[in-house]
Amino acid sequence: MKVSVCVPAYNHEKYIAQMLDGALMQQTRFPFEIVIGDDASTDATPAIIQKYMQENPGRIRAFLHSENQGPKEPREFAGRNNVLQLLKACKGEYVAMCEGDDYWTDPLKLQKQVNFMDANPDFAMCHHNVTVIYEDGSAPHLFNNPEQKLISTIEDILEDKWFMATASWLYRNYFLINDFADWHAKAAAGDWAVAIQLAANGKIRYLPEVMGVYRKHSAGLSNVHSRDNRNFLKNRREMFENVGQWLENRYSNTISKTLAEYDKQLSQPEKIGS
């Protein structure tokens, strides 16, 4: 299998059909599979997934959990186990990420990214621009600005920069034969944890084309993973500290600056309700 499309889903009944349509419309010269993990949704998400499986036999592998995989606490870790199981279930040479509430708009997205990765074995990941839309009616905008670098490295991530919409990722399937780093299980920001491990094994390429949509809404985990959440800030600082040790202090100058910024933020008076 060339590509596994990895789809974590939870209570996405309003969105999952659009996500699946965006994947199924992909025009490729290679086979790809759609691998969905539904984390015991309480809405119609599992039924919609089953309908798509019946209409597209052999194209979708779904793990429809009857119990939420957790962990339930702390809330910053919600959905973690479902995602980790799903990443390990992907058998493709490459993995393309798209959460159940996001979707792709370009039918050649996968082919374009695979073309680049096949021709450039020193790259671990490839991402592209997406449109960010808001459920509350806020104005949409692009995720990446015009100055986004075409080539990034792990050092850019260790500077605490986030420049890759998860729905735009296509990466070499490092986790097919490698375990997750020990510190991964302690990191609330699971997408950061995955990206750091991948970037430790190769460069990151940016394609400036807009080929998908990232949806922000009240149920999204990004509202918990917020700079106003002190627990999340503390966890993020711990993650960078652990990553520094995992990388055997090769990026100590960069990481020390990142840790100093977190110390500065955490030294501020705590906001009520955070």
PDB file of N, CA and C in Angstrom, residues 40-101:
ATOM      1  N   ALA A  40     -15.605   5.976  19.929  1.00  0.00           N
ATOM      2  CA  ALA A  40     -16.886   5.778  20.616  1.00  0.00           C
ATOM      3  C   ALA A  40     -17.748   7.042  20.584  1.00  0.00           C
ATOM      4  N   SER A  41     -17.945   7.579  19.389  1.00  0.00           N
ATOM      5  CA  SER A  41     -18.783   8.767  19.232  1.00  0.00           C
ATOM      6  C   SER A  41     -20.185   8.501  19.770  1.00  0.00           C
ATOM      7  N   THR A  42     -20.791   9.539  20.328  1.00  0.00           N
ATOM      8  CA  THR A  42     -22.156   9.420  20.854  1.00  0.00           C
ATOM      9  C   THR A  42     -23.185   9.948  19.859  1.00  0.00           C
ATOM     10  N   ASP A  43     -22.731  10.338  18.671  1.00  0.00           N
ATOM     11  CA  ASP A  43     -23.645  10.826  17.645  1.00  0.00           C
ATOM     12  C   ASP A  43     -23.676   9.823  16.484  1.00  0.00           C
ATOM     13  N   ALA A  44     -24.011  10.272  15.294  1.00  0.00           N
ATOM     14  CA  ALA A  44     -24.189   9.377  14.151  1.00  0.00           C
ATOM     15  C   ALA A  44     -22.897   9.115  13.373  1.00  0.00           C
ATOM     16  N   THR A  45     -21.757   9.559  13.881  1.00  0.00           N
ATOM     17  CA  THR A  45     -20.501   9.373  13.147  1.00  0.00           C
ATOM     18  C   THR A  45     -20.262   7.909  12.752  1.00  0.00           C
ATOM     19  N   PRO A  46     -20.395   6.919  13.666  1.00  0.00           N
ATOM     20  CA  PRO A  46     -20.147   5.533  13.269  1.00  0.00           C
ATOM     21  C   PRO A  46     -21.082   5.056  12.162  1.00  0.00           C
ATOM     22  N   ALA A  47     -22.339   5.457  12.213  1.00  0.00           N
ATOM     23  CA  ALA A  47     -23.296   5.034  11.184  1.00  0.00           C
ATOM     24  C   ALA A  47     -22.929   5.606   9.821  1.00  0.00           C
ATOM     25  N   ILE A  48     -22.462   6.841   9.792  1.00  0.00           N
ATOM     26  CA  ILE A  48     -22.056   7.461   8.524  1.00  0.00           C
ATOM     27  C   ILE A  48     -20.832   6.745   7.969  1.00  0.00           C
ATOM     28  N   ILE A  49     -19.889   6.413   8.845  1.00  0.00           N
ATOM     29  CA  ILE A  49     -18.694   5.683   8.410  1.00  0.00           C
ATOM     30  C   ILE A  49     -19.080   4.329   7.824  1.00  0.00           C
ATOM     31  N   GLN A  50     -19.986   3.630   8.492  1.00  0.00           N
ATOM     32  CA  GLN A  50     -20.425   2.320   8.001  1.00  0.00           C
ATOM     33  C   GLN A  50     -21.097   2.435   6.634  1.00  0.00           C
ATOM     34  N   LYS A  51     -21.860   3.492   6.433  1.00  0.00           N
ATOM     35  CA  LYS A  51     -22.510   3.711   5.140  1.00  0.00           C
ATOM     36  C   LYS A  51     -21.464   3.890   4.042  1.00  0.00           C
ATOM     37  N   TYR A  52     -20.441   4.671   4.318  1.00  0.00           N
ATOM     38  CA  TYR A  52     -19.379   4.888   3.334  1.00  0.00           C
ATOM     39  C   TYR A  52     -18.603   3.593   3.069  1.00  0.00           C
ATOM     40  N   MET A  53     -18.425   2.771   4.102  1.00  0.00           N
ATOM     41  CA  MET A  53     -17.743   1.487   3.908  1.00  0.00           C
ATOM     42  C   MET A  53     -18.539   0.583   2.969  1.00  0.00           C
ATOM     43  N   GLN A  54     -19.841   0.572   3.139  1.00  0.00           N
ATOM     44  CA  GLN A  54     -20.699  -0.258   2.282  1.00  0.00           C
ATOM     45  C   GLN A  54     -20.686   0.233   0.842  1.00  0.00           C
ATOM     46  N   GLU A  55     -20.623   1.543   0.670  1.00  0.00           N
ATOM     47  CA  GLU A  55     -20.645   2.121  -0.674  1.00  0.00           C
ATOM     48  C   GLU A  55     -19.280   2.084  -1.354  1.00  0.00           C
ATOM     49  N   ASN A  56     -18.218   1.879  -0.568  1.00  0.00           N
ATOM     50  CA  ASN A  56     -16.847   1.866  -1.109  1.00  0.00           C
ATOM     51  C   ASN A  56     -16.114   0.637  -0.585  1.00  0.00           C
ATOM     52  N   PRO A  57     -16.551  -0.564  -0.995  1.00  0.00           N
ATOM     53  CA  PRO A  57     -15.977  -1.790  -0.434  1.00  0.00           C
ATOM     54  C   PRO A  57     -14.466  -1.891  -0.662  1.00  0.00           C
ATOM     55  N   GLY A  58     -13.764  -2.232   0.428  1.00  0.00           N
ATOM     56  CA  GLY A  58     -12.327  -2.445   0.353  1.00  0.00           C
ATOM     57  C   GLY A  58     -11.477  -1.197   0.430  1.00  0.00           C
ATOM     58  N   ARG A  59     -12.097  -0.020   0.464  1.00  0.00           N
ATOM     59  CA  ARG A  59     -11.321   1.218   0.460  1.00  0.00           C
ATOM     60  C   ARG A  59     -11.153   1.828   1.848  1.00  0.00           C
ATOM     61  N   ILE A  60     -11.994   1.411   2.780  1.00  0.00           N
ATOM     62  CA  ILE A  60     -11.983   2.005   4.119  1.00  0.00           C
ATOM     63  C   ILE A  60     -11.827   0.908   5.169  1.00  0.00           C
ATOM     64  N   ARG A  61     -10.835   1.067   6.041  1.00  0.00           N
ATOM     65  CA  ARG A  61     -10.693   0.218   7.226  1.00  0.00           C
ATOM     66  C   ARG A  61     -11.076   1.069   8.427  1.00  0.00           C
ATOM     67  N   ALA A  62     -12.037   0.605   9.192  1.00  0.00           N
ATOM     68  CA  ALA A  62     -12.524   1.412  10.311  1.00  0.00           C
ATOM     69  C   ALA A  62     -12.424   0.643  11.617  1.00  0.00           C
ATOM     70  N   PHE A  63     -11.998   1.349  12.654  1.00  0.00           N
ATOM     71  CA  PHE A  63     -11.984   0.835  14.018  1.00  0.00           C
ATOM     72  C   PHE A  63     -13.048   1.625  14.769  1.00  0.00           C
ATOM     73  N   LEU A  64     -14.223   1.016  14.894  1.00  0.00           N
ATOM     74  CA  LEU A  64     -15.363   1.690  15.514  1.00  0.00           C
ATOM     75  C   LEU A  64     -15.442   1.233  16.971  1.00  0.00           C
ATOM     76  N   HIS A  65     -14.772   1.981  17.827  1.00  0.00           N
ATOM     77  CA  HIS A  65     -14.658   1.574  19.228  1.00  0.00           C
ATOM     78  C   HIS A  65     -15.997   1.727  19.956  1.00  0.00           C
ATOM     79  N   SER A  66     -16.356   0.716  20.717  1.00  0.00           N
ATOM     80  CA  SER A  66     -17.594   0.778  21.505  1.00  0.00           C
ATOM     81  C   SER A  66     -17.382   1.520  22.816  1.00  0.00           C
ATOM     82  N   GLU A  67     -16.116   1.636  23.235  1.00  0.00           N
ATOM     83  CA  GLU A  67     -15.782   2.404  24.437  1.00  0.00           C
ATOM     84  C   GLU A  67     -14.713   3.431  24.088  1.00  0.00           C
ATOM     85  N   ASN A  68     -14.824   4.615  24.671  1.00  0.00           N
ATOM     86  CA  ASN A  68     -13.838   5.661  24.451  1.00  0.00           C
ATOM     87  C   ASN A  68     -12.472   5.174  24.917  1.00  0.00           C
ATOM     88  N   GLN A  69     -11.477   5.366  24.047  1.00  0.00           N
ATOM     89  CA  GLN A  69     -10.148   4.839  24.327  1.00  0.00           C
ATOM     90  C   GLN A  69      -9.376   5.671  25.342  1.00  0.00           C
ATOM     91  N   GLY A  70      -9.860   6.891  25.600  1.00  0.00           N
ATOM     92  CA  GLY A  70      -9.275   7.706  26.644  1.00  0.00           C
ATOM     93  C   GLY A  70      -7.915   8.279  26.258  1.00  0.00           C
ATOM     94  N   PRO A  71      -7.213   8.776  27.244  1.00  0.00           N
ATOM     95  CA  PRO A  71      -7.620   8.837  28.651  1.00  0.00           C
ATOM     96  C   PRO A  71      -8.637   9.951  28.905  1.00  0.00           C
ATOM     97  N   LYS A  72      -9.455   9.760  29.942  1.00  0.00           N
ATOM     98  CA  LYS A  72     -10.458  10.768  30.274  1.00  0.00           C
ATOM     99  C   LYS A  72      -9.849  11.965  30.994  1.00  0.00           C
ATOM    100  N   GLU A  73      -8.813  11.718  31.757  1.00  0.00           N
ATOM    101  CA  GLU A  73      -8.114  12.786  32.475  1.00  0.00           C
ATOM    102  C   GLU A  73      -6.617  12.633  32.265  1.00  0.00           C
ATOM    103  N   PRO A  74      -5.862  13.716  32.182  1.00  0.00           N
ATOM    104  CA  PRO A  74      -6.377  15.087  32.109  1.00  0.00           C
ATOM    105  C   PRO A  74      -7.016  15.373  30.751  1.00  0.00           C
ATOM    106  N   ARG A  75      -7.822  16.400  30.697  1.00  0.00           N
ATOM    107  CA  ARG A  75      -8.587  16.678  29.475  1.00  0.00           C
ATOM    108  C   ARG A  75      -7.682  17.028  28.299  1.00  0.00           C
ATOM    109  N   GLU A  76      -6.462  17.493  28.596  1.00  0.00           N
ATOM    110  CA  GLU A  76      -5.522  17.837  27.518  1.00  0.00           C
ATOM    111  C   GLU A  76      -5.113  16.613  26.700  1.00  0.00           C
ATOM    112  N   PHE A  77      -5.332  15.395  27.253  1.00  0.00           N
ATOM    113  CA  PHE A  77      -4.913  14.160  26.593  1.00  0.00           C
ATOM    114  C   PHE A  77      -6.074  13.473  25.872  1.00  0.00           C
ATOM    115  N   ALA A  78      -7.224  14.123  25.790  1.00  0.00           N
ATOM    116  CA  ALA A  78      -8.406  13.500  25.187  1.00  0.00           C
ATOM    117  C   ALA A  78      -8.106  12.989  23.782  1.00  0.00           C
ATOM    118  N   GLY A  79      -8.525  11.747  23.514  1.00  0.00           N
ATOM    119  CA  GLY A  79      -8.363  11.165  22.186  1.00  0.00           C
ATOM    120  C   GLY A  79      -6.996  10.577  21.910  1.00  0.00           C
ATOM    121  N   ARG A  80      -6.068  10.696  22.859  1.00  0.00           N
ATOM    122  CA  ARG A  80      -4.687  10.264  22.643  1.00  0.00           C
ATOM    123  C   ARG A  80      -4.595   8.792  22.224  1.00  0.00           C
ATOM    124  N   ASN A  81      -5.246   7.908  22.967  1.00  0.00           N
ATOM    125  CA  ASN A  81      -5.070   6.479  22.705  1.00  0.00           C
ATOM    126  C   ASN A  81      -5.645   6.064  21.360  1.00  0.00           C
ATOM    127  N   ASN A  82      -6.748   6.672  20.977  1.00  0.00           N
ATOM    128  CA  ASN A  82      -7.336   6.388  19.667  1.00  0.00           C
ATOM    129  C   ASN A  82      -6.344   6.740  18.557  1.00  0.00           C
ATOM    130  N   VAL A  83      -5.712   7.887  18.673  1.00  0.00           N
ATOM    131  CA  VAL A  83      -4.773   8.334  17.635  1.00  0.00           C
ATOM    132  C   VAL A  83      -3.541   7.429  17.571  1.00  0.00           C
ATOM    133  N   LEU A  84      -2.978   7.088  18.728  1.00  0.00           N
ATOM    134  CA  LEU A  84      -1.784   6.252  18.732  1.00  0.00           C
ATOM    135  C   LEU A  84      -2.063   4.871  18.127  1.00  0.00           C
ATOM    136  N   GLN A  85      -3.209   4.292  18.481  1.00  0.00           N
ATOM    137  CA  GLN A  85      -3.589   3.001  17.891  1.00  0.00           C
ATOM    138  C   GLN A  85      -3.755   3.124  16.383  1.00  0.00           C
ATOM    139  N   LEU A  86      -4.331   4.231  15.966  1.00  0.00           N
ATOM    140  CA  LEU A  86      -4.611   4.437  14.547  1.00  0.00           C
ATOM    141  C   LEU A  86      -3.321   4.608  13.747  1.00  0.00           C
ATOM    142  N   LEU A  87      -2.374   5.375  14.293  1.00  0.00           N
ATOM    143  CA  LEU A  87      -1.096   5.560  13.604  1.00  0.00           C
ATOM    144  C   LEU A  87      -0.404   4.228  13.384  1.00  0.00           C
ATOM    145  N   LYS A  88      -0.484   3.348  14.369  1.00  0.00           N
ATOM    146  CA  LYS A  88       0.143   2.034  14.254  1.00  0.00           C
ATOM    147  C   LYS A  88      -0.609   1.125  13.272  1.00  0.00           C
ATOM    148  N   ALA A  89      -1.885   1.396  13.052  1.00  0.00           N
ATOM    149  CA  ALA A  89      -2.690   0.571  12.136  1.00  0.00           C
ATOM    150  C   ALA A  89      -2.442   0.925  10.674  1.00  0.00           C
ATOM    151  N   CYS A  90      -1.817   2.066  10.417  1.00  0.00           N
ATOM    152  CA  CYS A  90      -1.560   2.501   9.044  1.00  0.00           C
ATOM    153  C   CYS A  90      -0.397   1.708   8.460  1.00  0.00           C
ATOM    154  N   LYS A  91      -0.634   1.023   7.361  1.00  0.00           N
ATOM    155  CA  LYS A  91       0.370   0.132   6.765  1.00  0.00           C
ATOM    156  C   LYS A  91       1.012   0.703   5.500  1.00  0.00           C
ATOM    157  N   GLY A  92       0.611   1.884   5.078  1.00  0.00           N
ATOM    158  CA  GLY A  92       1.144   2.464   3.854  1.00  0.00           C
ATOM    159  C   GLY A  92       2.587   2.902   3.987  1.00  0.00           C
ATOM    160  N   GLU A  93       3.241   3.058   2.843  1.00  0.00           N
ATOM    161  CA  GLU A  93       4.597   3.614   2.821  1.00  0.00           C
ATOM    162  C   GLU A  93       4.584   5.042   3.351  1.00  0.00           C
ATOM    163  N   TYR A  94       3.503   5.760   3.049  1.00  0.00           N
ATOM    164  CA  TYR A  94       3.297   7.114   3.540  1.00  0.00           C
ATOM    165  C   TYR A  94       1.979   7.167   4.305  1.00  0.00           C
ATOM    166  N   VAL A  95       1.886   8.136   5.208  1.00  0.00           N
ATOM    167  CA  VAL A  95       0.643   8.387   5.939  1.00  0.00           C
ATOM    168  C   VAL A  95       0.232   9.830   5.689  1.00  0.00           C
ATOM    169  N   ALA A  96      -1.031  10.031   5.323  1.00  0.00           N
ATOM    170  CA  ALA A  96      -1.602  11.372   5.169  1.00  0.00           C
ATOM    171  C   ALA A  96      -2.622  11.572   6.286  1.00  0.00           C
ATOM    172  N   MET A  97      -2.459  12.629   7.063  1.00  0.00           N
ATOM    173  CA  MET A  97      -3.350  12.882   8.191  1.00  0.00           C
ATOM    174  C   MET A  97      -4.520  13.770   7.782  1.00  0.00           C
ATOM    175  N   CYS A  98      -5.700  13.455   8.317  1.00  0.00           N
ATOM    176  CA  CYS A  98      -6.847  14.356   8.165  1.00  0.00           C
ATOM    177  C   CYS A  98      -7.865  13.998   9.232  1.00  0.00           C
ATOM    178  N   GLU A  99      -8.009  14.839  10.222  1.00  0.00           N
ATOM    179  CA  GLU A  99      -8.986  14.570  11.271  1.00  0.00           C
ATOM    180  C   GLU A  99     -10.392  14.654  10.697  1.00  0.00           C
ATOM    181  N   GLY A 100     -11.323  14.015  11.400  1.00  0.00           N
ATOM    182  CA  GLY A 100     -12.667  13.840  10.861  1.00  0.00           C
ATOM    183  C   GLY A 100     -13.452  15.106  10.629  1.00  0.00           C
ATOM    184  N   ASP A 101     -13.008  16.229  11.191  1.00  0.00           N
ATOM    185  CA  ASP A 101     -13.718  17.493  10.982  1.00  0.00           C
ATOM    186  C   ASP A 101     -13.004  18.409   9.998  1.00  0.00           C
TER     187      ASP A 101
END
